[in-house]
Amino acid sequence: MWLVTGGAGYIGAHVVRALQRSGREVVVLDDLSTGIASKLGDTPLVRASVGDREALRAAFRDYKVDGVLHLAAKKAVGESVERPLYYWQENVCNLQVLLEEMTQAGIARFVYSSSAAVYGQPDSTDLITETTLCQPINPYGATKLAGEWMTTATAAQYGWSAMSLRYFNVAGAGEADLADPGVFNLIPLVFRALDNQVPPQVYGDDYPTVDGTCVRDYVHVVDLADAHVAACEYVETHPAAGNTVLNIGTGRGSSVLEVLDTVSAATGLDATGARVQRRAGDPAQLVAAVDRAREVLGWTSSNDLSDMVTSAWQAWKSHNGETE
Ligand code: WQD
């Protein structure tokens, strides 16, 4: 039985469905601070924080848990700057409790949700490998990196098999009810601008990139969920392998303007952007080298940017009504 923390969230709910489709049994632990219980259907839900030792102990015992996927975390970069200690509490202190209770329960399989935010602002625009220097530039990225370190040391000492998945820019929806409810990232912000009939904002067009706008590696949440299934499979079949760190992206970069063109094509609406000033802290280009994920997991993404935008738009319309 796999316990998925944060399983009622945007990514978590996709992971839960993918695990169930793979034939695995799942129990979710989620405090529903941002998660939505209705995404879980019949999946058992323990409504608790990851920092709640008693709830963890009971869940491990009652559901005979033998592996944990840990996705529950705070993930808003701006908020992490304003409330750093809250982020360290939620993302690092709570993880310490989880890992300690796992050692007590003898659970030795762990999959950890990390982020490309651990890389910060790389100097070069080369593809980012897992050995690229990690220099996070905000508390969110720092807490994710600290979590990897805690996982590495624990896995080594207690003979675990663990995986830390560094997600790049996650987008899209597997089914309409699983859409990202937040309007924080580029694609939902563009959709909201279209709804409001204002031009989407482009944060800077003088970067040293193909068209001057920032380039990111957008990965479909359905592919990301499949990467988690592959990670579970790996730790199930490779005991005591320690912590393996993997980039999870497509290996292909898209500029902001390319995203806007793709939105125009997918929606039939005019998503021509309006240039505004750069946003502080944005690296010009962040694109994953994905060789290690392919070699270790046999996983590569199969959906492209158009699939992400189209599925996200369908889900957006079903939640927000027609815009046309
Ligand atoms: C994407 C690109 C913007 C909005 C963030 C976090 C990261 C991870 C994913 C994890 C950038 C540009 C955006 C807009 C724009 N979080 N943009 N106009 O910043 O790459 O990554 O989310 O949990 O840690 O930092 O994602 O979606 O905010 O921006 O031009 O209205 O779109 O400059 O280049 P980002 P994003």
CSV table of C-alpha atoms and ligand atoms in Angstrom, one decimal:
chain,number,residue,atom,x,y,z
A,1,MET,CA,0.0,0.0,0.0
A,2,TRP,CA,1.4,3.4,-1.0
A,3,LEU,CA,0.5,6.4,1.1
A,4,VAL,CA,0.4,9.7,-1.0
A,5,THR,CA,0.7,12.9,1.0
A,6,GLY,CA,-0.9,15.8,-0.8
A,7,GLY,CA,-2.9,13.4,-2.8
A,8,ALA,CA,-5.9,15.7,-3.0
A,9,GLY,CA,-3.8,18.4,-4.7
A,10,TYR,CA,-3.4,19.2,-8.4
A,11,ILE,CA,-0.4,16.9,-9.0
A,12,GLY,CA,-1.2,14.5,-6.2
A,13,ALA,CA,-4.7,13.6,-7.6
A,14,HIS,CA,-3.2,12.8,-11.0
A,15,VAL,CA,-0.6,10.7,-9.2
A,16,VAL,CA,-3.2,8.8,-7.2
A,17,ARG,CA,-5.2,8.0,-10.4
A,18,ALA,CA,-2.1,6.8,-12.2
A,19,LEU,CA,-1.0,4.6,-9.4
A,20,GLN,CA,-4.5,3.1,-9.2
A,21,ARG,CA,-4.5,2.4,-12.9
A,22,SER,CA,-1.1,0.7,-12.5
A,23,GLY,CA,-2.9,-1.7,-10.0
A,24,ARG,CA,-1.4,-0.2,-6.8
A,25,GLU,CA,-3.4,0.4,-3.7
A,26,VAL,CA,-3.4,3.9,-2.4
A,27,VAL,CA,-4.3,5.8,0.8
A,28,VAL,CA,-4.1,9.6,0.8
A,29,LEU,CA,-3.0,11.8,3.7
A,30,ASP,CA,-3.9,15.5,3.1
A,31,ASP,CA,-4.9,18.3,5.4
A,32,LEU,CA,-7.1,19.8,2.6
A,33,SER,CA,-5.6,23.2,3.1
A,34,THR,CA,-5.4,23.5,-0.6
A,35,GLY,CA,-6.4,19.9,-1.7
A,36,ILE,CA,-10.0,19.0,-2.7
A,37,ALA,CA,-11.4,15.8,-1.3
A,38,SER,CA,-13.9,15.2,-4.2
A,39,LYS,CA,-10.9,14.5,-6.5
A,40,LEU,CA,-10.3,11.3,-4.7
A,41,GLY,CA,-13.5,9.4,-5.3
A,42,ASP,CA,-13.4,6.2,-3.2
A,43,THR,CA,-9.7,6.5,-2.3
A,44,PRO,CA,-9.3,6.4,1.5
A,45,LEU,CA,-8.4,9.8,2.9
A,46,VAL,CA,-6.7,10.5,6.2
A,47,ARG,CA,-7.3,14.2,6.8
A,48,ALA,CA,-4.2,15.3,8.7
A,49,SER,CA,-1.0,17.3,8.4
A,50,VAL,CA,2.3,15.5,7.5
A,51,GLY,CA,3.5,16.9,10.8
A,52,ASP,CA,0.9,14.9,12.8
A,53,ARG,CA,2.8,12.0,14.2
A,54,GLU,CA,-0.2,10.2,15.6
A,55,ALA,CA,-2.0,10.4,12.3
A,56,LEU,CA,1.0,9.1,10.5
A,57,ARG,CA,1.5,6.2,12.9
A,58,ALA,CA,-2.2,5.2,12.7
A,59,ALA,CA,-2.2,5.5,8.9
A,60,PHE,CA,1.0,3.4,8.5
A,61,ARG,CA,-0.5,0.7,10.8
A,62,ASP,CA,-4.1,0.7,9.7
A,63,TYR,CA,-3.4,0.6,6.0
A,64,LYS,CA,-0.2,-1.5,6.1
A,65,VAL,CA,1.8,1.1,4.3
A,66,ASP,CA,5.0,0.0,2.7
A,67,GLY,CA,5.9,3.0,0.7
A,68,VAL,CA,5.3,6.8,0.8
A,69,LEU,CA,5.0,9.4,-2.0
A,70,HIS,CA,5.5,12.8,-0.4
A,71,LEU,CA,3.9,15.6,-2.4
A,72,ALA,CA,2.3,17.6,0.4
A,73,ALA,CA,4.1,21.0,0.6
A,74,LYS,CA,3.8,24.7,0.2
A,75,LYS,CA,4.9,25.9,-3.3
A,76,ALA,CA,4.3,29.6,-3.8
A,77,VAL,CA,7.6,31.3,-4.4
A,78,GLY,CA,6.5,34.8,-3.5
A,79,GLU,CA,4.8,33.6,-0.3
A,80,SER,CA,8.0,31.7,0.7
A,81,VAL,CA,9.9,35.0,0.6
A,82,GLU,CA,7.3,36.7,2.8
A,83,ARG,CA,6.9,33.8,5.2
A,84,PRO,CA,10.2,31.9,5.2
A,85,LEU,CA,9.9,30.2,8.5
A,86,TYR,CA,6.4,28.9,7.6
A,87,TYR,CA,7.9,27.3,4.5
A,88,TRP,CA,10.7,25.7,6.5
A,89,GLN,CA,8.2,24.4,9.0
A,90,GLU,CA,5.8,23.0,6.4
A,91,ASN,CA,8.3,21.7,3.9
A,92,VAL,CA,11.3,20.7,6.1
A,93,CYS,CA,10.2,20.2,9.7
A,94,ASN,CA,7.1,18.2,8.6
A,95,LEU,CA,9.3,16.1,6.4
A,96,GLN,CA,11.6,15.4,9.3
A,97,VAL,CA,8.6,14.0,11.2
A,98,LEU,CA,7.5,11.9,8.3
A,99,LEU,CA,10.9,10.4,7.8
A,100,GLU,CA,11.3,9.7,11.5
A,101,GLU,CA,7.9,7.9,11.6
A,102,MET,CA,8.8,5.9,8.5
A,103,THR,CA,12.0,4.7,10.2
A,104,GLN,CA,10.0,3.7,13.3
A,105,ALA,CA,7.5,1.8,11.1
A,106,GLY,CA,10.2,0.2,9.0
A,107,ILE,CA,9.0,1.7,5.7
A,108,ALA,CA,11.9,1.8,3.3
A,109,ARG,CA,10.4,3.1,0.0
A,110,PHE,CA,10.1,6.8,-0.6
A,111,VAL,CA,9.4,9.1,-3.5
A,112,TYR,CA,9.9,12.8,-2.9
A,113,SER,CA,8.4,15.7,-4.8
A,114,SER,CA,11.3,18.2,-5.5
A,115,SER,CA,11.5,21.1,-8.0
A,116,ALA,CA,13.6,22.7,-10.6
A,117,ALA,CA,13.6,25.6,-8.1
A,118,VAL,CA,16.6,23.9,-6.5
A,119,TYR,CA,18.7,25.1,-9.4
A,120,GLY,CA,18.0,28.8,-8.8
A,121,GLN,CA,19.3,31.0,-11.6
A,122,PRO,CA,21.9,29.0,-13.6
A,123,ASP,CA,24.5,31.2,-15.3
A,124,SER,CA,24.3,29.4,-18.6
A,125,THR,CA,21.4,28.5,-20.8
A,126,ASP,CA,22.7,24.9,-21.3
A,127,LEU,CA,20.4,22.0,-20.5
A,128,ILE,CA,20.3,21.4,-16.8
A,129,THR,CA,21.6,18.1,-15.6
A,130,GLU,CA,21.1,16.7,-12.1
A,131,THR,CA,24.8,17.6,-11.4
A,132,THR,CA,24.3,21.3,-12.3
A,133,LEU,CA,25.1,23.4,-9.2
A,134,CYS,CA,22.1,23.8,-6.9
A,135,GLN,CA,21.8,27.5,-5.8
A,136,PRO,CA,18.2,28.2,-4.9
A,137,ILE,CA,17.3,31.9,-4.9
A,138,ASN,CA,14.2,31.7,-2.7
A,139,PRO,CA,13.1,29.9,0.4
A,140,TYR,CA,10.8,27.6,-1.5
A,141,GLY,CA,13.7,26.3,-3.6
A,142,ALA,CA,15.9,26.1,-0.5
A,143,THR,CA,13.4,24.0,1.4
A,144,LYS,CA,13.0,21.6,-1.5
A,145,LEU,CA,16.8,21.1,-1.6
A,146,ALA,CA,17.0,20.6,2.1
A,147,GLY,CA,14.3,18.0,1.8
A,148,GLU,CA,16.4,16.1,-0.8
A,149,TRP,CA,19.4,16.2,1.5
A,150,MET,CA,17.4,14.9,4.4
A,151,THR,CA,16.1,12.1,2.2
A,152,THR,CA,19.6,11.3,1.0
A,153,ALA,CA,21.0,10.9,4.5
A,154,THR,CA,18.1,8.9,5.8
A,155,ALA,CA,18.0,6.6,2.8
A,156,ALA,CA,21.7,5.9,3.1
A,157,GLN,CA,21.6,5.3,6.8
A,158,TYR,CA,18.4,3.1,7.0
A,159,GLY,CA,18.9,1.2,3.7
A,160,TRP,CA,16.0,2.7,1.9
A,161,SER,CA,15.3,3.1,-1.8
A,162,ALA,CA,14.2,6.7,-2.5
A,163,MET,CA,13.7,9.0,-5.5
A,164,SER,CA,13.7,12.8,-5.6
A,165,LEU,CA,11.8,14.0,-8.7
A,166,ARG,CA,12.8,17.6,-9.7
A,167,TYR,CA,9.7,18.8,-11.5
A,168,PHE,CA,10.1,21.5,-14.2
A,169,ASN,CA,7.0,23.6,-15.2
A,170,VAL,CA,4.0,21.4,-14.7
A,171,ALA,CA,0.9,22.1,-16.8
A,172,GLY,CA,-2.2,20.6,-18.3
A,173,ALA,CA,-5.0,18.3,-16.9
A,174,GLY,CA,-5.7,14.6,-17.2
A,175,GLU,CA,-9.4,15.1,-16.6
A,176,ALA,CA,-11.4,18.3,-16.2
A,177,ASP,CA,-12.0,17.7,-12.5
A,178,LEU,CA,-8.3,17.4,-11.8
A,179,ALA,CA,-7.3,20.8,-13.2
A,180,ASP,CA,-5.0,23.1,-11.3
A,181,PRO,CA,-7.4,25.4,-9.3
A,182,GLY,CA,-4.6,28.0,-8.7
A,183,VAL,CA,-4.1,30.9,-11.0
A,184,PHE,CA,-0.4,31.5,-10.3
A,185,ASN,CA,1.5,30.1,-13.3
A,186,LEU,CA,1.7,31.3,-16.9
A,187,ILE,CA,-0.9,29.2,-18.6
A,188,PRO,CA,-3.8,29.8,-16.1
A,189,LEU,CA,-2.8,33.5,-16.0
A,190,VAL,CA,-3.1,33.7,-19.8
A,191,PHE,CA,-6.5,32.0,-19.6
A,192,ARG,CA,-7.7,34.5,-17.0
A,193,ALA,CA,-6.5,37.4,-19.1
A,194,LEU,CA,-8.5,36.0,-22.0
A,195,ASP,CA,-11.6,35.7,-19.8
A,196,ASN,CA,-11.1,39.3,-18.7
A,197,GLN,CA,-10.5,40.4,-22.3
A,198,VAL,CA,-7.2,41.9,-21.5
A,199,PRO,CA,-3.8,41.0,-23.2
A,200,PRO,CA,-1.7,38.5,-21.3
A,201,GLN,CA,1.4,40.0,-19.8
A,202,VAL,CA,4.8,39.0,-21.0
A,203,TYR,CA,7.4,39.5,-18.3
A,204,GLY,CA,10.3,40.9,-20.4
A,205,ASP,CA,11.3,40.5,-24.0
A,206,ASP,CA,15.0,41.3,-23.8
A,207,TYR,CA,16.4,38.0,-22.5
A,208,PRO,CA,19.2,36.2,-24.3
A,209,THR,CA,16.8,33.6,-25.8
A,210,VAL,CA,15.4,32.6,-29.1
A,211,ASP,CA,12.8,35.4,-29.2
A,212,GLY,CA,13.8,37.5,-26.1
A,213,THR,CA,11.2,36.0,-23.8
A,214,CYS,CA,11.9,33.4,-21.0
A,215,VAL,CA,12.2,29.8,-22.0
A,216,ARG,CA,10.8,27.0,-19.7
A,217,ASP,CA,10.4,23.2,-19.9
A,218,TYR,CA,6.7,22.6,-19.6
A,219,VAL,CA,5.8,19.0,-18.7
A,220,HIS,CA,2.3,17.5,-18.8
A,221,VAL,CA,0.9,16.6,-15.4
A,222,VAL,CA,-0.2,13.2,-16.9
A,223,ASP,CA,3.4,12.4,-17.9
A,224,LEU,CA,4.6,13.6,-14.5
A,225,ALA,CA,2.1,11.2,-12.9
A,226,ASP,CA,3.5,8.4,-15.0
A,227,ALA,CA,7.0,9.3,-13.9
A,228,HIS,CA,5.8,8.7,-10.3
A,229,VAL,CA,4.5,5.3,-11.2
A,230,ALA,CA,7.8,4.5,-12.7
A,231,ALA,CA,9.6,5.8,-9.6
A,232,CYS,CA,7.4,3.5,-7.4
A,233,GLU,CA,8.2,0.6,-9.7
A,234,TYR,CA,11.9,1.4,-9.4
A,235,VAL,CA,12.1,1.6,-5.6
A,236,GLU,CA,9.9,-1.6,-5.3
A,237,THR,CA,12.4,-3.5,-7.4
A,238,HIS,CA,15.7,-1.9,-6.3
A,239,PRO,CA,15.8,-2.2,-2.5
A,240,ALA,CA,18.4,-0.2,-0.5
A,241,ALA,CA,19.4,1.9,-3.6
A,242,GLY,CA,19.7,5.2,-1.6
A,243,ASN,CA,18.2,8.4,-2.9
A,244,THR,CA,18.3,8.9,-6.7
A,245,VAL,CA,17.7,12.5,-8.0
A,246,LEU,CA,16.0,12.9,-11.4
A,247,ASN,CA,14.9,15.8,-13.5
A,248,ILE,CA,11.3,15.4,-14.7
A,249,GLY,CA,10.8,17.5,-17.8
A,250,THR,CA,10.6,17.1,-21.6
A,251,GLY,CA,14.0,18.3,-22.5
A,252,ARG,CA,12.4,20.9,-24.8
A,253,GLY,CA,12.1,24.6,-24.0
A,254,SER,CA,9.2,26.8,-25.0
A,255,SER,CA,9.3,30.6,-24.8
A,256,VAL,CA,6.5,32.7,-23.4
A,257,LEU,CA,5.6,33.8,-26.9
A,258,GLU,CA,5.4,30.2,-28.0
A,259,VAL,CA,3.1,29.5,-25.2
A,260,LEU,CA,0.9,32.4,-26.2
A,261,ASP,CA,0.8,31.3,-29.8
A,262,THR,CA,-0.1,27.8,-28.6
A,263,VAL,CA,-2.9,29.2,-26.5
A,264,SER,CA,-4.2,31.2,-29.5
A,265,ALA,CA,-4.2,28.1,-31.6
A,266,ALA,CA,-5.9,25.9,-29.0
A,267,THR,CA,-8.6,28.4,-28.0
A,268,GLY,CA,-9.2,30.3,-31.2
A,269,LEU,CA,-8.9,33.5,-29.2
A,270,ASP,CA,-6.3,36.2,-29.7
A,271,ALA,CA,-3.7,35.7,-27.0
A,272,THR,CA,-1.2,38.3,-28.2
A,273,GLY,CA,0.7,39.4,-25.2
A,274,ALA,CA,1.6,42.9,-23.9
A,275,ARG,CA,5.2,43.4,-22.9
A,276,VAL,CA,5.8,44.5,-19.3
A,277,GLN,CA,8.9,44.7,-17.3
A,278,ARG,CA,10.9,41.7,-16.2
A,279,ARG,CA,9.9,39.9,-13.0
A,280,ALA,CA,12.6,39.8,-10.4
A,281,GLY,CA,14.4,36.4,-10.1
A,282,ASP,CA,13.4,34.9,-13.4
A,283,PRO,CA,16.2,33.0,-15.1
A,284,ALA,CA,16.3,33.4,-18.9
A,285,GLN,CA,16.1,29.7,-19.7
A,286,LEU,CA,15.4,26.5,-17.6
A,287,VAL,CA,15.3,23.3,-19.7
A,288,ALA,CA,15.9,19.9,-18.3
A,289,ALA,CA,18.3,17.3,-19.5
A,290,VAL,CA,16.2,14.2,-19.3
A,291,ASP,CA,18.7,11.4,-20.0
A,292,ARG,CA,18.9,10.2,-16.5
A,293,ALA,CA,15.2,9.8,-16.1
A,294,ARG,CA,15.1,7.9,-19.3
A,295,GLU,CA,18.1,5.7,-18.3
A,296,VAL,CA,16.9,5.0,-14.7
A,297,LEU,CA,13.2,4.8,-15.1
A,298,GLY,CA,12.7,4.2,-18.8
A,299,TRP,CA,10.4,7.2,-18.7
A,300,THR,CA,10.1,10.0,-21.2
A,301,SER,CA,7.3,12.5,-21.7
A,302,SER,CA,4.8,11.9,-24.5
A,303,ASN,CA,2.6,15.0,-24.5
A,304,ASP,CA,3.6,18.3,-26.1
A,305,LEU,CA,2.8,21.9,-25.3
A,306,SER,CA,-0.3,21.8,-27.4
A,307,ASP,CA,-1.6,18.8,-25.5
A,308,MET,CA,-1.0,20.7,-22.2
A,309,VAL,CA,-2.6,23.9,-23.3
A,310,THR,CA,-5.6,22.1,-24.9
A,311,SER,CA,-6.3,19.9,-21.8
A,312,ALA,CA,-5.8,22.9,-19.5
A,313,TRP,CA,-8.2,25.0,-21.5
A,314,GLN,CA,-10.9,22.3,-21.6
A,315,ALA,CA,-10.7,22.0,-17.9
A,316,TRP,CA,-10.6,25.8,-17.4
A,317,LYS,CA,-13.8,26.2,-19.5
A,318,SER,CA,-15.6,23.5,-17.6
A,319,HIS,CA,-14.8,25.2,-14.4
A,320,ASN,CA,-15.2,28.8,-15.4
A,321,GLY,CA,-17.9,28.7,-18.1
A,322,GLU,CA,-17.5,29.5,-21.8
A,323,THR,CA,-15.7,32.7,-22.7
A,324,GLU,CA,-17.0,32.9,-26.2
B,1,WQD,C1,6.7,30.8,-16.5
B,1,WQD,C2,7.3,31.8,-17.4
B,1,WQD,C3,7.6,34.0,-16.5
B,1,WQD,C4,3.4,34.8,-15.9
B,1,WQD,C5,7.4,28.7,-11.0
B,1,WQD,C6,8.3,28.5,-9.8
B,1,WQD,C7,8.9,27.1,-9.8
B,1,WQD,C8,7.8,26.1,-10.0
B,1,WQD,C9,6.9,26.3,-11.2
B,1,WQD,C10,6.8,24.9,-8.2
B,1,WQD,C11,8.4,32.7,-16.8
B,1,WQD,C12,6.6,34.1,-17.6
B,1,WQD,C13,4.6,34.2,-16.2
B,1,WQD,C14,2.9,35.9,-16.7
B,1,WQD,C15,4.9,35.8,-18.0
B,1,WQD,N1,7.0,26.0,-8.8
B,1,WQD,N2,5.3,34.7,-17.2
B,1,WQD,N3,3.7,36.3,-17.7
B,1,WQD,O1,8.5,31.1,-12.6
B,1,WQD,O2,9.1,29.3,-14.4
B,1,WQD,O3,8.3,28.6,-12.2
B,1,WQD,O4,6.4,27.7,-11.1
B,1,WQD,O5,6.2,24.4,-7.5
B,1,WQD,O6,9.6,26.9,-8.6
B,1,WQD,O7,9.3,29.4,-9.7
B,1,WQD,O8,6.7,29.6,-13.7
B,1,WQD,O9,4.4,29.9,-14.6
B,1,WQD,O10,5.4,31.7,-13.0
B,1,WQD,O11,6.3,31.4,-15.3
B,1,WQD,O12,5.6,36.2,-18.9
B,1,WQD,O13,1.8,36.4,-16.5
B,1,WQD,O14,6.3,32.7,-17.9
B,1,WQD,O15,8.5,35.1,-16.5
B,1,WQD,O16,9.3,32.9,-17.7
B,1,WQD,P1,8.2,29.8,-13.2
B,1,WQD,P2,5.6,30.7,-14.1
